[in-house]
GROMACS .gro file of C-alpha atoms in nm:
model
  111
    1UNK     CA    1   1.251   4.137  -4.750
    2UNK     CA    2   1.569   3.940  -4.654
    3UNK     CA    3   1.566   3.573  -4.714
    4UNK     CA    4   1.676   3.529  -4.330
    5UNK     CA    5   1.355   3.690  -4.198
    6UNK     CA    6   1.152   3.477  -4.423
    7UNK     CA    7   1.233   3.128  -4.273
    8UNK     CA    8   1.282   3.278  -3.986
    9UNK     CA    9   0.931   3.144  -3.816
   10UNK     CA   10   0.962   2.812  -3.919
   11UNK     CA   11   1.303   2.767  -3.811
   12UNK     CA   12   1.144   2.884  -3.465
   13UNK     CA   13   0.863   2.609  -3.486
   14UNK     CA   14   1.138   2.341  -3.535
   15UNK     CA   15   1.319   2.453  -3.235
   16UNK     CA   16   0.968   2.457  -3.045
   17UNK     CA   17   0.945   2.139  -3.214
   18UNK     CA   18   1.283   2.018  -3.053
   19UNK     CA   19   1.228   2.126  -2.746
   20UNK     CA   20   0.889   2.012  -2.692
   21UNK     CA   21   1.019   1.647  -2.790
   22UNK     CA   22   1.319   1.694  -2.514
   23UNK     CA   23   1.071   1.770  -2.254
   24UNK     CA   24   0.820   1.460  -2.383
   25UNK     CA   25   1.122   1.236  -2.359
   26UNK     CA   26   1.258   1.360  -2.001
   27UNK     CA   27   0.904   1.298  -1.885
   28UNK     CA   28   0.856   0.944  -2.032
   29UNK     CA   29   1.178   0.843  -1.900
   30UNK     CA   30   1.070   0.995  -1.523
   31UNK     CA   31   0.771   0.804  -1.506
   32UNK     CA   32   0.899   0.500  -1.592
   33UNK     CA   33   1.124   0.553  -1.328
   34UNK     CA   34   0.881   0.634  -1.098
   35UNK     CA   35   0.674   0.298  -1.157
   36UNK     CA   36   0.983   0.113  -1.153
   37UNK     CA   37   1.055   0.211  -0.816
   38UNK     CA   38   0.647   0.150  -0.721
   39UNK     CA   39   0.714  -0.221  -0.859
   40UNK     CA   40   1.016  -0.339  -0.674
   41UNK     CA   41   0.870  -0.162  -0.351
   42UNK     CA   42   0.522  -0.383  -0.398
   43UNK     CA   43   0.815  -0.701  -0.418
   44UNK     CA   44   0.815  -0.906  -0.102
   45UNK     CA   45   1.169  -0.875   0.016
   46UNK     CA   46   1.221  -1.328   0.003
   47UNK     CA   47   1.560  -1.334  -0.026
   48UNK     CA   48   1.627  -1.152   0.337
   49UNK     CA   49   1.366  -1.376   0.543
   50UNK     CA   50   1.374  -1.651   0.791
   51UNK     CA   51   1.405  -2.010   0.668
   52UNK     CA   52   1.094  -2.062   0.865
   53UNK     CA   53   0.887  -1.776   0.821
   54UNK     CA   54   0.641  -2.019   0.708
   55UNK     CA   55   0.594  -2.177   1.014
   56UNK     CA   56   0.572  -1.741   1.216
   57UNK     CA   57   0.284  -1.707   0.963
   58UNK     CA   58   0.127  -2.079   1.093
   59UNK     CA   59   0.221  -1.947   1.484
   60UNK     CA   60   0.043  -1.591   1.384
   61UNK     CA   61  -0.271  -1.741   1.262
   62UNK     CA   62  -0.298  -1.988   1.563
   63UNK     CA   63  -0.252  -1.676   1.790
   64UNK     CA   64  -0.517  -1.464   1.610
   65UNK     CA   65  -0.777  -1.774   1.673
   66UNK     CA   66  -0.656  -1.796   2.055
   67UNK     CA   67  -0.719  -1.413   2.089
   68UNK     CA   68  -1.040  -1.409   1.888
   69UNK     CA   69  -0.921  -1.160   1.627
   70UNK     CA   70  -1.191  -1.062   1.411
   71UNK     CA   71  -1.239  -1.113   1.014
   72UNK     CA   72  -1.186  -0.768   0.927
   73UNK     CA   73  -0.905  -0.728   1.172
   74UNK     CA   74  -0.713  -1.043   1.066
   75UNK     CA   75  -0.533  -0.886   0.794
   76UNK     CA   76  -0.385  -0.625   1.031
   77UNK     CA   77  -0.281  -0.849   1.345
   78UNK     CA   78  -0.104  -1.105   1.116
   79UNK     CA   79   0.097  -0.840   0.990
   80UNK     CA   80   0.157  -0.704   1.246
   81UNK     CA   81   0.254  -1.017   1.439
   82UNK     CA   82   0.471  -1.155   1.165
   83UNK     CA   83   0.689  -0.813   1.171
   84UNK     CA   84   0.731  -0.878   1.514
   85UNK     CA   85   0.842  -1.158   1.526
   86UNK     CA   86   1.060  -1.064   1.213
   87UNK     CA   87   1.212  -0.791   1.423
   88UNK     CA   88   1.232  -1.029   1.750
   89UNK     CA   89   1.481  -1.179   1.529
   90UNK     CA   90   1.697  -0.954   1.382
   91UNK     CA   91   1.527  -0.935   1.055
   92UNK     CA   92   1.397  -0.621   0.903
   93UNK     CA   93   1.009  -0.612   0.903
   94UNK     CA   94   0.780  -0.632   0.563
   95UNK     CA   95   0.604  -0.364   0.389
   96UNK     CA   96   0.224  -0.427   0.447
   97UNK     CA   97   0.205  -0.522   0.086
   98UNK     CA   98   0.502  -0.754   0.125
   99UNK     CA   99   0.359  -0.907   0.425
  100UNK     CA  100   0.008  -0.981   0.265
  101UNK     CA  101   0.127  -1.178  -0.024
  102UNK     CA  102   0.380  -1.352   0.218
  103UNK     CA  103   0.041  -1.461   0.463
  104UNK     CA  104  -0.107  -1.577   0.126
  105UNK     CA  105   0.174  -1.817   0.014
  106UNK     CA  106   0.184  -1.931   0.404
  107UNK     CA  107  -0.179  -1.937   0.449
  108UNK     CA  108  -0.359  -2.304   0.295
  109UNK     CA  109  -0.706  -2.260   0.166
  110UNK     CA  110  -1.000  -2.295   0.356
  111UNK     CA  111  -1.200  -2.563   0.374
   0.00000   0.00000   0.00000
């Protein structure tokens, strides 16, 4: 037997080897691209808002009380509302996400 054909399979296993690390590496790197782009999209968008976008969440929350909104609505209308009024003025609207922590920072606890 030929000294070629006798190394033969383990010089295919390193390949494998090779190959399967490529592959490993491609997909690390994908994912963390993927999650990157899931973090900055979960990122409220601050630096493109109203100076007074605390007082549209204030004028939201008094309008949800004048039109009764409901406790498990709330979320929704504010939302909602504050996009409008984001959009009334020229502004792009929020993501949901964005516009939840944004009505958290505006909103001051209960008493």
């Amino acid at each position: 037997m030929c000294g070629r054909f006798k190394d033969e399979p383990q010089i295919i296993q390193v390949k494998k080897d090779m190959v399967i690390k490529k592959l490993m590496v491609l997909l690390a790197a994908s994912l963390i691209a993927l999650n990157t782009n899931a973090i900055a999209e979960e990122m409220p968008v601050t630096d493109n808002l109203p100076a007074d976008i605390g007082d549209i969440v204030k004028v939201c929350h008094q309008d949800s009380v004048e039109d009764e909104v409901e406790a498990d609505s709330l979320n929704d209308y504010l939302v909602m509302c504050i996009n409008d009024e984001l959009e009334a003025n020229e502004f792009d609207p929020l993501s949901y996400e964005s516009a939840l922590k944004l009505i958290k920072q505006h909103t001051p606890p209960a008493n």
